[in-house]
Coordinates of C-alpha atoms and ligand atoms in Angstrom, one line a residue:
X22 CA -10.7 -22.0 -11.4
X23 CA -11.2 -19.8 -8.5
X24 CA -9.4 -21.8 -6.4
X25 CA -6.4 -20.8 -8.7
X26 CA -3.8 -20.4 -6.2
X27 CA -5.0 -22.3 -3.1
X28 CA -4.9 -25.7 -4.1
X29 CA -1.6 -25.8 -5.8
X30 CA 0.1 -23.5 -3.4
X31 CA -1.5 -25.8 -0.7
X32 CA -0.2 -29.0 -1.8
X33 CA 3.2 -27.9 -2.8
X34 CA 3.7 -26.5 0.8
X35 CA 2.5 -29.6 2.0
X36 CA 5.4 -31.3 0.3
X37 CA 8.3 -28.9 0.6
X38 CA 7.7 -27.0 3.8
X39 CA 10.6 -24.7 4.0
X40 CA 10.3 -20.6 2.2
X41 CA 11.8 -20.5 -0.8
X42 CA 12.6 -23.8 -2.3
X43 CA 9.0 -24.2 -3.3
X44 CA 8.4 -20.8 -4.7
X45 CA 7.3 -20.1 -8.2
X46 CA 9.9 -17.8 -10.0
X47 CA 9.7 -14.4 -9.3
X48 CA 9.5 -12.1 -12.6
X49 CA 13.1 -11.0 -14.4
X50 CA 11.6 -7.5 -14.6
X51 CA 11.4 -6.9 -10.9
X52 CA 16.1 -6.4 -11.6
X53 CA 15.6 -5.6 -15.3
X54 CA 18.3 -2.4 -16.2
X55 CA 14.9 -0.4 -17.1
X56 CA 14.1 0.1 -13.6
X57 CA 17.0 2.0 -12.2
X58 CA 17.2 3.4 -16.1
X59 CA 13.7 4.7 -15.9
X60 CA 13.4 6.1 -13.0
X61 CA 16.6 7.9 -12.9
X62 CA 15.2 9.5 -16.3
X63 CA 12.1 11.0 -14.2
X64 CA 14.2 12.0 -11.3
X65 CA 17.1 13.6 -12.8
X66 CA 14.4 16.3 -14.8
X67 CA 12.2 17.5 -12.1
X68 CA 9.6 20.5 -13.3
X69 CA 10.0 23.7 -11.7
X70 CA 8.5 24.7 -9.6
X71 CA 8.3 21.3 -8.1
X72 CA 5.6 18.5 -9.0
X73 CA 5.3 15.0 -8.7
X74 CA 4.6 12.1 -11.2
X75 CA 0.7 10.9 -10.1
X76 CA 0.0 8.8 -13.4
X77 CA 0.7 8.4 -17.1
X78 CA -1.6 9.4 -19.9
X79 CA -3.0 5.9 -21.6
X80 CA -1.3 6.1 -24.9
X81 CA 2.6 7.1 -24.6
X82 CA 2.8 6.6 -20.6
X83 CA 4.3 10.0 -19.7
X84 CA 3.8 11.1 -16.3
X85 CA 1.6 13.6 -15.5
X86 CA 2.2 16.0 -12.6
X87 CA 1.2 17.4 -9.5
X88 CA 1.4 19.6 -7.2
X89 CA 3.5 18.4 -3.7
X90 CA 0.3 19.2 -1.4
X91 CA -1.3 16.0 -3.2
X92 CA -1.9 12.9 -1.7
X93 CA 0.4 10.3 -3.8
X94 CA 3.5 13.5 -4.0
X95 CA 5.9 10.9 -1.5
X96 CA 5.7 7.9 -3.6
X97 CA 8.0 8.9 -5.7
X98 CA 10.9 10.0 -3.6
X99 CA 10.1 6.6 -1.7
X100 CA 10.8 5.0 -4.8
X101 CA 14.3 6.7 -5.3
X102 CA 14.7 6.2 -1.4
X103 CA 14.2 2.3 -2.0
X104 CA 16.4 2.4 -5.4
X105 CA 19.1 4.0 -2.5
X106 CA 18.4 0.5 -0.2
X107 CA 18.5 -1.7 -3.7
X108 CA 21.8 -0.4 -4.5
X109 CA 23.6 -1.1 -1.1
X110 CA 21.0 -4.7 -1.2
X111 CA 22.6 -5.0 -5.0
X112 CA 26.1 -4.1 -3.7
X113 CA 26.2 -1.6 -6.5
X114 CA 29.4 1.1 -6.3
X115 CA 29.0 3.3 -4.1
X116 CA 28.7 6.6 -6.2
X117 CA 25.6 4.6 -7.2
X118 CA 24.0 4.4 -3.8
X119 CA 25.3 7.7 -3.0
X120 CA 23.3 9.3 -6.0
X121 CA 19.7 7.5 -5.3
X122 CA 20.2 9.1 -1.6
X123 CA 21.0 12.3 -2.9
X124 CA 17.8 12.3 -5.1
X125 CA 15.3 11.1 -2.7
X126 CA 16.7 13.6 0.0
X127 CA 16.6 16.5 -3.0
X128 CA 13.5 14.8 -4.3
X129 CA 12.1 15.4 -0.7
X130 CA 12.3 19.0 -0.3
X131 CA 9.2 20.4 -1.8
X132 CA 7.6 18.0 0.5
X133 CA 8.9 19.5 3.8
X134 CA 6.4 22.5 4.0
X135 CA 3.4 20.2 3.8
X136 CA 4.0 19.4 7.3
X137 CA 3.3 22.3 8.6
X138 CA 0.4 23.1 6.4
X139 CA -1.4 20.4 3.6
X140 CA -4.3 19.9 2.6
X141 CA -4.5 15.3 2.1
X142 CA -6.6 14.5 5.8
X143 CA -5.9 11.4 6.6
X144 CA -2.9 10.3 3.8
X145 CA -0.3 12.1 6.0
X146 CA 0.6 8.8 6.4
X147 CA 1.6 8.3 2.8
X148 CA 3.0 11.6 2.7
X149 CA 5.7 10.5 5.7
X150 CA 6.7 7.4 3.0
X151 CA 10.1 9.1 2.2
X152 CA 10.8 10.6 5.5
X153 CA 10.5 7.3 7.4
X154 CA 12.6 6.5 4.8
X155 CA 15.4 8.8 5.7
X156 CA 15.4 8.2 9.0
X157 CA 16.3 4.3 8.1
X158 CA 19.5 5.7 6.8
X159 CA 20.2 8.7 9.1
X160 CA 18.2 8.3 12.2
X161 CA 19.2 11.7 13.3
X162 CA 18.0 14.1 10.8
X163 CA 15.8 16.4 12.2
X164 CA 14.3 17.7 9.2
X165 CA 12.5 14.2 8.8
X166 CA 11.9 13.8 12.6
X167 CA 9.9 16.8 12.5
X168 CA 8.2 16.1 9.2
X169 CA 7.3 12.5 10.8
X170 CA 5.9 13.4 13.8
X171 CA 4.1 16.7 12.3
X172 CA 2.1 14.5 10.4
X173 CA 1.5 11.6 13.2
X174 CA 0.0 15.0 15.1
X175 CA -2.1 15.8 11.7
X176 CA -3.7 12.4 11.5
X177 CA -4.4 12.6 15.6
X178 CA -6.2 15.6 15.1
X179 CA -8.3 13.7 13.1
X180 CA -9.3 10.9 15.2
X181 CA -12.8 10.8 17.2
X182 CA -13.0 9.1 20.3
X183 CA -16.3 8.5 20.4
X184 CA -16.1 6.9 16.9
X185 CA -12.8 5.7 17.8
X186 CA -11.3 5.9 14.3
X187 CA -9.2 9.2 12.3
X188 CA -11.3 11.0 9.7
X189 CA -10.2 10.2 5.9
X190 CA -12.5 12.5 3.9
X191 CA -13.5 15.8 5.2
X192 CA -17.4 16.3 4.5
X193 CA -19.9 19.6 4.2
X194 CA -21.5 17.7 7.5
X195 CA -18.7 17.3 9.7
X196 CA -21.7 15.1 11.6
X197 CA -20.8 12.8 8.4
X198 CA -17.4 11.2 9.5
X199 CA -16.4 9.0 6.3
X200 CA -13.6 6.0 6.9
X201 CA -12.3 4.6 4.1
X202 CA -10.4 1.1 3.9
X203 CA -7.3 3.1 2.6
X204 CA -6.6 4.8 5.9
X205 CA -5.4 1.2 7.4
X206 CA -2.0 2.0 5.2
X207 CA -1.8 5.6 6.9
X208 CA -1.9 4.2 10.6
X209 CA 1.5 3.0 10.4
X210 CA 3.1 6.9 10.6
X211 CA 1.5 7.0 14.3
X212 CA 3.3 4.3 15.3
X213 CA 7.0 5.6 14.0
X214 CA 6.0 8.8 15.8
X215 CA 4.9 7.1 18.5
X216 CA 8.8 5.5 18.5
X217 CA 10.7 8.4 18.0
X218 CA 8.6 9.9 21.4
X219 CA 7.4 7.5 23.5
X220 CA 3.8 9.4 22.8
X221 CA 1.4 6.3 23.6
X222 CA -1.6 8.2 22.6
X223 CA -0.7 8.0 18.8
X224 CA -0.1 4.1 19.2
X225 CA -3.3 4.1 20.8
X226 CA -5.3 6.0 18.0
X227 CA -3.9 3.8 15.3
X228 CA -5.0 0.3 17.3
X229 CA -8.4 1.9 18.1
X230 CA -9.0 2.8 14.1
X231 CA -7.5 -0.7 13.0
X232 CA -9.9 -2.3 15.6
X233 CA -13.0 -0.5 14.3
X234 CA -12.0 -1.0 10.7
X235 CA -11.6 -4.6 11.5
X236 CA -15.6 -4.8 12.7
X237 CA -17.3 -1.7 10.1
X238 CA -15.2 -2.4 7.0
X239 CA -14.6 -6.3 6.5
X240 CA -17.5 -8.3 5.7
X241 CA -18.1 -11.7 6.8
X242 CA -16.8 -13.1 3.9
X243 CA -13.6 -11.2 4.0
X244 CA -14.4 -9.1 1.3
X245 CA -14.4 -4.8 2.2
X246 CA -16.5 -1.5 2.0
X247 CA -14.4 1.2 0.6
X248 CA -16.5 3.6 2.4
X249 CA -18.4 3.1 6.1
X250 CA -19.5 6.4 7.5
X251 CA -20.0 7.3 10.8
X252 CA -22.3 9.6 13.1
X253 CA -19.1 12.2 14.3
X254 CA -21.7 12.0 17.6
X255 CA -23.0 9.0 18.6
X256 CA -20.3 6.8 17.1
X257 CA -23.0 4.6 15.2
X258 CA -22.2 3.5 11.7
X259 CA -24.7 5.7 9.4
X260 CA -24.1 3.7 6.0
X261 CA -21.6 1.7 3.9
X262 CA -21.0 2.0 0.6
X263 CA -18.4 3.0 -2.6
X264 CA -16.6 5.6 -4.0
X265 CA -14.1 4.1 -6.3
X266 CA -15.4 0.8 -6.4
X267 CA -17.9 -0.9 -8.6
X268 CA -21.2 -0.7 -5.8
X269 CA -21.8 -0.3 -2.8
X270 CA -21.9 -4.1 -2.4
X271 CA -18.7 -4.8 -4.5
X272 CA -14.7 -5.2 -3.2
X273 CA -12.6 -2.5 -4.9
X274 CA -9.2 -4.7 -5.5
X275 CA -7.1 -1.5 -4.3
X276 CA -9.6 -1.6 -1.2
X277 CA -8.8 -5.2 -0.7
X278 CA -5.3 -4.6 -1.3
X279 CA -5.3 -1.9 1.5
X280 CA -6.5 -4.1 4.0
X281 CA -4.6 -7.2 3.8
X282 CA -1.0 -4.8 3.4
X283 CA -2.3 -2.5 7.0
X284 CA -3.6 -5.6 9.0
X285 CA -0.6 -7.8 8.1
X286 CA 1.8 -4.6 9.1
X287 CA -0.3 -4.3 12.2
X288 CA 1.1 -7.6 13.6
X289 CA 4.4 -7.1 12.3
X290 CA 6.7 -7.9 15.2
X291 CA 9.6 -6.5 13.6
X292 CA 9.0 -3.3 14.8
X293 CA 9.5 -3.4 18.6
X294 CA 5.9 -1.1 19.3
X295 CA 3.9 -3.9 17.6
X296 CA 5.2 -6.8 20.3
X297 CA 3.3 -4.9 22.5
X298 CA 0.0 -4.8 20.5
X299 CA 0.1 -7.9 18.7
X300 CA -3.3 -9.2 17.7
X301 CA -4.8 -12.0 16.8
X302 CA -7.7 -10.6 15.3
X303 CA -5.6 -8.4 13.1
X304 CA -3.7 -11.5 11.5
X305 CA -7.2 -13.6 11.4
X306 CA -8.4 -10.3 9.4
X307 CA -5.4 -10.3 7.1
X308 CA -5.9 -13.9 6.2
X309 CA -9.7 -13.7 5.5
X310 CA -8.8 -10.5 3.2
X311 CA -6.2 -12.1 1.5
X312 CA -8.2 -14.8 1.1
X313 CA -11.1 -13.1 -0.1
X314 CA -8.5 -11.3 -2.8
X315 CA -6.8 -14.4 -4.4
X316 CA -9.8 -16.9 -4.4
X317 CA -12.2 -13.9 -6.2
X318 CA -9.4 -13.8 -8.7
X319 CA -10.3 -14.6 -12.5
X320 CA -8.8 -17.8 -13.8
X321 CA -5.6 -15.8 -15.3
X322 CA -4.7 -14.3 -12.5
X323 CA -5.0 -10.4 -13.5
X324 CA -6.8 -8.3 -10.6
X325 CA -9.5 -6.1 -12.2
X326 CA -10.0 -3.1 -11.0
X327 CA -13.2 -4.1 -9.1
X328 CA -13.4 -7.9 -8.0
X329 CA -17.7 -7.1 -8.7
X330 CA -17.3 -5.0 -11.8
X331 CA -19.1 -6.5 -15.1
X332 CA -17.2 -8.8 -17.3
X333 CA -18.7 -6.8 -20.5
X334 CA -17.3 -4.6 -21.9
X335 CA -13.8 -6.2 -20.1
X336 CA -12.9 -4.7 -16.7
X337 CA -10.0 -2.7 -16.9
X338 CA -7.1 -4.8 -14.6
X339 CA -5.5 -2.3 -11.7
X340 CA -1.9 -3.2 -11.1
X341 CA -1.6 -0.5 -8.4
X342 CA -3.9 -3.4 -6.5
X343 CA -2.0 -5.9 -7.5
X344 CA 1.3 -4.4 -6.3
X345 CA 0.1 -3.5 -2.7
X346 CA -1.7 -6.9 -2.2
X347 CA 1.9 -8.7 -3.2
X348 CA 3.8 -7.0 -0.7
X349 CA 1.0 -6.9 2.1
X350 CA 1.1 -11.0 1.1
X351 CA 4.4 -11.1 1.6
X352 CA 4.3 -9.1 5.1
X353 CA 1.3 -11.5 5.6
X354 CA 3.6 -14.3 4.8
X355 CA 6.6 -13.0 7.0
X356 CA 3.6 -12.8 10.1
X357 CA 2.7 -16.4 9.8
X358 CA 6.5 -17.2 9.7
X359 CA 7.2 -15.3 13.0
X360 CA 4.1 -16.8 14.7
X361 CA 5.0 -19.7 17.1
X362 CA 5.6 -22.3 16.4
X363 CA 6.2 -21.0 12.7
X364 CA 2.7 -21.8 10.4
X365 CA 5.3 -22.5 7.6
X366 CA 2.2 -24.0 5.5
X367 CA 0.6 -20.3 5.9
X368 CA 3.9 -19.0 4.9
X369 CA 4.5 -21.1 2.3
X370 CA 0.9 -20.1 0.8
X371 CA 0.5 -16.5 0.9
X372 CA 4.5 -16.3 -0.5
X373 CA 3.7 -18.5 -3.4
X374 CA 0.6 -16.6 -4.1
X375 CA 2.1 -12.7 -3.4
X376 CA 5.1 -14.8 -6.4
X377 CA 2.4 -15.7 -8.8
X378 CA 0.1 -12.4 -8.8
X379 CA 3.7 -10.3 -9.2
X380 CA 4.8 -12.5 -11.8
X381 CA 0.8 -12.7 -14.1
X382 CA 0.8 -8.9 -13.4
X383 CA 3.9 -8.1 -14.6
X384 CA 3.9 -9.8 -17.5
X385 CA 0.6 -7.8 -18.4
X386 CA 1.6 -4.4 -17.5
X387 CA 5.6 -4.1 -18.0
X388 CA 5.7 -1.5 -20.4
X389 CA 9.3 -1.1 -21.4
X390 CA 8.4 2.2 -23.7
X391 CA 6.3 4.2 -21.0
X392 CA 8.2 6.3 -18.5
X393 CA 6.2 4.4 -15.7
X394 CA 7.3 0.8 -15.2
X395 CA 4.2 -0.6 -15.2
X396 CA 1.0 0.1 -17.2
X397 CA -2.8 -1.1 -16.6
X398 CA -3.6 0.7 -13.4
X399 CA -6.9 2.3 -12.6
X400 CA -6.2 5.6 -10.9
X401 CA -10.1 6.3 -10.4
X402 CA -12.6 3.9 -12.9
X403 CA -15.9 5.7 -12.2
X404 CA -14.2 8.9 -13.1
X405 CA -12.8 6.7 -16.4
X406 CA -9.3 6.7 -15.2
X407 CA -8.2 3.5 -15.8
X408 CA -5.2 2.2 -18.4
X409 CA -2.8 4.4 -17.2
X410 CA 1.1 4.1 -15.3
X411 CA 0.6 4.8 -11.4
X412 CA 3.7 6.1 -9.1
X413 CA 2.4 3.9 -6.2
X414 CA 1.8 0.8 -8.9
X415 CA 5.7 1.5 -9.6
X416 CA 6.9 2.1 -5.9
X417 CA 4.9 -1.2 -4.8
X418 CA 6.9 -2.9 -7.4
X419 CA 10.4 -1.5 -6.5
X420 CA 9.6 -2.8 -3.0
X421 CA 8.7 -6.1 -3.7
X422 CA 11.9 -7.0 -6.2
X423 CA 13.6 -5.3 -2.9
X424 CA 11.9 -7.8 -0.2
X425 CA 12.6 -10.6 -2.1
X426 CA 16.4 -10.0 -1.9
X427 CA 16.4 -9.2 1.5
X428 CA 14.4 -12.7 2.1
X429 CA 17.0 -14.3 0.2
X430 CA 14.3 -15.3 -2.8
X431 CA 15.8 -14.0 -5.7
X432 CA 19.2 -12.2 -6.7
X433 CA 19.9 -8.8 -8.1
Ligands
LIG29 C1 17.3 15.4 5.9 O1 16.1 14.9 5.4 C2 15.5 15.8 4.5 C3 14.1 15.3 4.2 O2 14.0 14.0 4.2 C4 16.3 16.0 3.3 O3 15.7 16.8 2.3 C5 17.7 16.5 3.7 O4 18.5 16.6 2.6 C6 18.3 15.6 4.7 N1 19.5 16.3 5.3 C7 20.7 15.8 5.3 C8 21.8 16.6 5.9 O5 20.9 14.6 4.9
LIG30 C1 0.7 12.9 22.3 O1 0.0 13.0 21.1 C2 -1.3 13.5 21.2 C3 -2.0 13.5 19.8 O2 -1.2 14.2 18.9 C4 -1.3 15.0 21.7 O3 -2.6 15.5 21.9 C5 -0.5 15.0 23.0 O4 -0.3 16.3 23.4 C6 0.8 14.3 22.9 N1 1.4 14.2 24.2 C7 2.6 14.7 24.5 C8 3.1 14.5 25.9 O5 3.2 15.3 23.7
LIG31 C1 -8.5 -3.2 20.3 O1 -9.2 -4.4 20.4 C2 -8.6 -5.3 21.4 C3 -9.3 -6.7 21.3 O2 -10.5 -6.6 20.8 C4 -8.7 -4.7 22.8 O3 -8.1 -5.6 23.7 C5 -8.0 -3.4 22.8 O4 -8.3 -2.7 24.0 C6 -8.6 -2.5 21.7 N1 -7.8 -1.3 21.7 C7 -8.3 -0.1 21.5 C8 -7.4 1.1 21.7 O5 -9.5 0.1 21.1
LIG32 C1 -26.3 11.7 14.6 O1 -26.7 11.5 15.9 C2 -27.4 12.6 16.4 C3 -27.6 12.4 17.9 O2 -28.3 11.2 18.1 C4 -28.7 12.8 15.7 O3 -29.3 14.0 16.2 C5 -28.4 13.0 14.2 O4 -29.6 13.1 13.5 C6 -27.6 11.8 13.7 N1 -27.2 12.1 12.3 C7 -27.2 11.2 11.4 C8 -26.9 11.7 10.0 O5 -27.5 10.0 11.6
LIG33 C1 -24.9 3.8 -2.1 O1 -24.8 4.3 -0.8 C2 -25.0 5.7 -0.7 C3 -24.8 6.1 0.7 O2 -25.6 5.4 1.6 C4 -26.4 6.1 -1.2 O3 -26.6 7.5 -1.2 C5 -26.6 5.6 -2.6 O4 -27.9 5.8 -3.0 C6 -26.3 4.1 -2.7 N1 -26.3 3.7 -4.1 C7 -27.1 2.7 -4.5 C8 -27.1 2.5 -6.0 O5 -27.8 2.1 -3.8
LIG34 C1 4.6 -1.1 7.6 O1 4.3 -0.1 6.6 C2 5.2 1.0 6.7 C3 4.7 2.0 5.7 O2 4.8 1.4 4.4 C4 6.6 0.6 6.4 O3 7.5 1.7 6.6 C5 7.0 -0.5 7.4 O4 8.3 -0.9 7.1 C6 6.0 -1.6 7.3 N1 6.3 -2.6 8.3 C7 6.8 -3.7 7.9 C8 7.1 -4.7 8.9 O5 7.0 -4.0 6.7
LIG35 C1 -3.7 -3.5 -20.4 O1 -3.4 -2.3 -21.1 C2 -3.5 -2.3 -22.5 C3 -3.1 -0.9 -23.0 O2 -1.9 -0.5 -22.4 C4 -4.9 -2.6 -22.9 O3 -5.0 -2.7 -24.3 C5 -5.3 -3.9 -22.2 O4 -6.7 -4.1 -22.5 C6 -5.2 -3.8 -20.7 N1 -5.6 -5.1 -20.1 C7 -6.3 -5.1 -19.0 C8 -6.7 -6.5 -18.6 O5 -6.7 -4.1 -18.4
LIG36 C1 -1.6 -21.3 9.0 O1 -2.1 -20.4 7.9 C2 -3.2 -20.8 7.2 C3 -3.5 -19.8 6.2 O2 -3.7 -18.5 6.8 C4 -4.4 -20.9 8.2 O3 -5.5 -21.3 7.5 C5 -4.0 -21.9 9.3 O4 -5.1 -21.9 10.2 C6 -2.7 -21.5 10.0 N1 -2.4 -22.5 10.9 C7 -2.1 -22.2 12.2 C8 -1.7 -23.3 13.0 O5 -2.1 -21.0 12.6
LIG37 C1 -12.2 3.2 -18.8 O1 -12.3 4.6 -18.8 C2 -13.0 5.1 -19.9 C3 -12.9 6.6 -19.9 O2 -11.6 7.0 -20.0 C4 -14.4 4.7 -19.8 O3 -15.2 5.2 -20.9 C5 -14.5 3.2 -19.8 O4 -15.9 2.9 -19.5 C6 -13.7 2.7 -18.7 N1 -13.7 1.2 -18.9 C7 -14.5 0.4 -18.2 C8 -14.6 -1.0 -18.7 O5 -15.1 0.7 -17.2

């Protein structure tokens, strides 16, 4: 039953070998009302002084809030900035579109001083979501050119050239120079920097770290280390191991779900930097990670929270994981579509797959009562914070329902 997705997937795109007329249905809920409802609800009362929604508590799903200097604070002005693209995707009126824009830019605000001064390492990159963001609609506004490249500069700071990767975790022993898996999805801020200055040394930092994470953090069998720490002097890798995962020998699904979404970016050819540092060993990685995620899946299809973790008591599922690894999938899918010739049997796979984990997901964790859209993600298990709403769980999902528009998949 492992083999859930592979064999099915395989054959059909054996038989109908063009994108989209062999795809399984994507869920309803991905354009149900309650989306745009709910989240306008969150946006339209924000606390002050300004905090963001992190996660829900377990039992109504109300938001609980943080501070901006925190490293999830963007995810949810990305999410109003990707409501913004749905509407004009959508064609919704125009006052509609108009309002999502103004929320995400107002939504923004308390973000703009962390890029002078914050306190998240490495998740800059996360940070820059809603910025990167703006400057898709109005590539001129400087407030988010500055707050882009301040934090490209931030994560550069943090990279080692005789380790040849950027810090994630600060440690008491700055000797100690932790890497986790995560940092793949904060490379990508380099490279818009990188674009909006023609500074090749931030391209370069990002394709040296997504080059050593590639040999430290994958394991033969595709599967990932949360954690590999380095010697800040010699460069060597000192251990491997967990910190929100299972073991140090398990896959934490988010983990996973990192990896396949920052190495199938990494090729992406859409944006022009990549064509010049376009990889092969980056989409070989994806495809052993994805591959690694959807054949370690249980039989019905719901990613636990740890692909290791014990069956008994149940393992809490993480649909945060499972909404990162559907749109890396999909990216993953779009990669082997753009390769040529086209590898339309790859593409057909990995869409069909990222189709089927959005829709068994989903249909677990829609919550139509909870002010998150989604329910059953694990912010943090071994700190017993599982069960709960989470923003990026939410954003991930907003962005797939919005990629499968724009690929002409499913309509609004
Ligand atoms: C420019 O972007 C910032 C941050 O993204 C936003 O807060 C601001 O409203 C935008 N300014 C204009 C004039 O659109
Ligand atoms: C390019 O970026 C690096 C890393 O932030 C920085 O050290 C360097 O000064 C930048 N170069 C230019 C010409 O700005
Ligand atoms: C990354 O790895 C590729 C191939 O292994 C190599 O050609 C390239 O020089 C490396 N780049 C950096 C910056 O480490
Ligand atoms: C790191 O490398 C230095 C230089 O070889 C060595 O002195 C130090 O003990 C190493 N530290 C660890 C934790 O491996
Ligand atoms: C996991 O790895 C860390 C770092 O090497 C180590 O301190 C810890 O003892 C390991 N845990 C187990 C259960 O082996
Ligand atoms: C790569 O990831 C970044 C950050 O999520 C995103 O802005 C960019 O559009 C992604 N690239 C592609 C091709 O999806
Ligand atoms: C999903 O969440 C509900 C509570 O919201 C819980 O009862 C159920 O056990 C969870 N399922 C999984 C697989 O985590
Ligand atoms: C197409 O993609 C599949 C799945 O990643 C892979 O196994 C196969 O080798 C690819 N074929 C080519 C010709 O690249
Ligand atoms: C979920 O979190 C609770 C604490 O909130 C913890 O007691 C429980 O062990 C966790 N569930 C599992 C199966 O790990």
């Amino acid at each position: 039953m492992r083999m859930l997705w592979c064999s099915a997937a395989l054959r059909l795109a054996f038989l109908l070998p063009t994108i989209g007329t062999s795809a399984p249905s994507p869920p309803t809920e991905l354009f149900s009302p309650l989306v745009a409802e709910k989240v306008l609800r969150t946006a339209l009362s924000p606390p002050t002084p300004a905090q963001y929604p992190q996660y829900t508590d377990r039992a109504a799903g109300d938001w609980l809030y943080f501070a901006p200097d925190t490293w999830t604070s963007g995810f949810f002005p990305a999410t109003l900035y990707a409501l913004h693209a749905r509407a004009q995707l959508c064609r919704w009126p125009a006052a509609n579109a108009a309002q999502w824009l103004a929320l995400g830019r107002r939504w923004s605000a308390a973000e703009v001083p962390l890029a002078a001064d914050n306190t998240v390492g490495h998740d800059v990159g996360f940070l820059s979501y809603p910025f990167v963001a703006e400057l898709a609609v109005n590539p001129h506004n400087a407030t988010a050119i500055t707050a882009v490249n301040r934090f490209a500069s931030d994560l550069a700071a943090r990279f080692n050239p005789v380790v040849g990767c950027t810090r994630s975790w600060d440690t008491p022993n700055p000797v100690d120079f932790e890497v986790i898996i995560d940092n793949m999805m904060n490379l990508e801020v380099l490279f818009v920097s990188a674009s909006l200055t023609g500074n090749k040394t931030l391209q370069n930092i990002a394709i040296s770290h997504a080059n050593k994470t590639m040999q430290n953090h994958v394991r033969p069998d595709g599967s990932s280390f949360h954690v590999v720490e380095y010697n800040a002097t010699t460069g060597d890798v000192i251990a491997r191991f967990t910190a929100q995962g299972y073991s140090n020998s398990s896959t934490w699904s988010r983990g996973q779900a990192w990896g396949i979404y920052g190495f199938s970016n990494s090729t992406s050819p859409t944006l022009s930097l990549y064509m010049h540092t376009q990889h092969p060993d980056y989409l070989t990685t994806a495809r052993r990670m994805a591959s690694y995620f959807l054949t370690h899946l249980p039989s019905d299809g719901i990613v636990p929270w740890d692909f290791n973790a014990p069956l008994t008591p149940p393992r809490p599922a993480d649909s945060s994981a499972a909404m990162a690894a559907v749109n890396g999938l999909i990216l993953l899918s779009q990669q082997e579509r753009s390769l040529s010739p086209p590898n339309i049997t790859g593409s057909t796979y990995y869409l069909n797959a990222a189709i089927q984990l959005l829709g068994v997901n989903t249909k677990l964790a829609w919550r139509p009562a909870w002010q998150s859209l989604l329910a059953n993600g694990t912010v943090n298990n071994p700190e017993g914070n599982n069960l709960t709403g989470i923003v990026y769980g939410d954003y991930f999902f907003v962005q797939a329902g919005n990629e499968l528009v724009s690929m002409g998949l499913m309509s609004c």
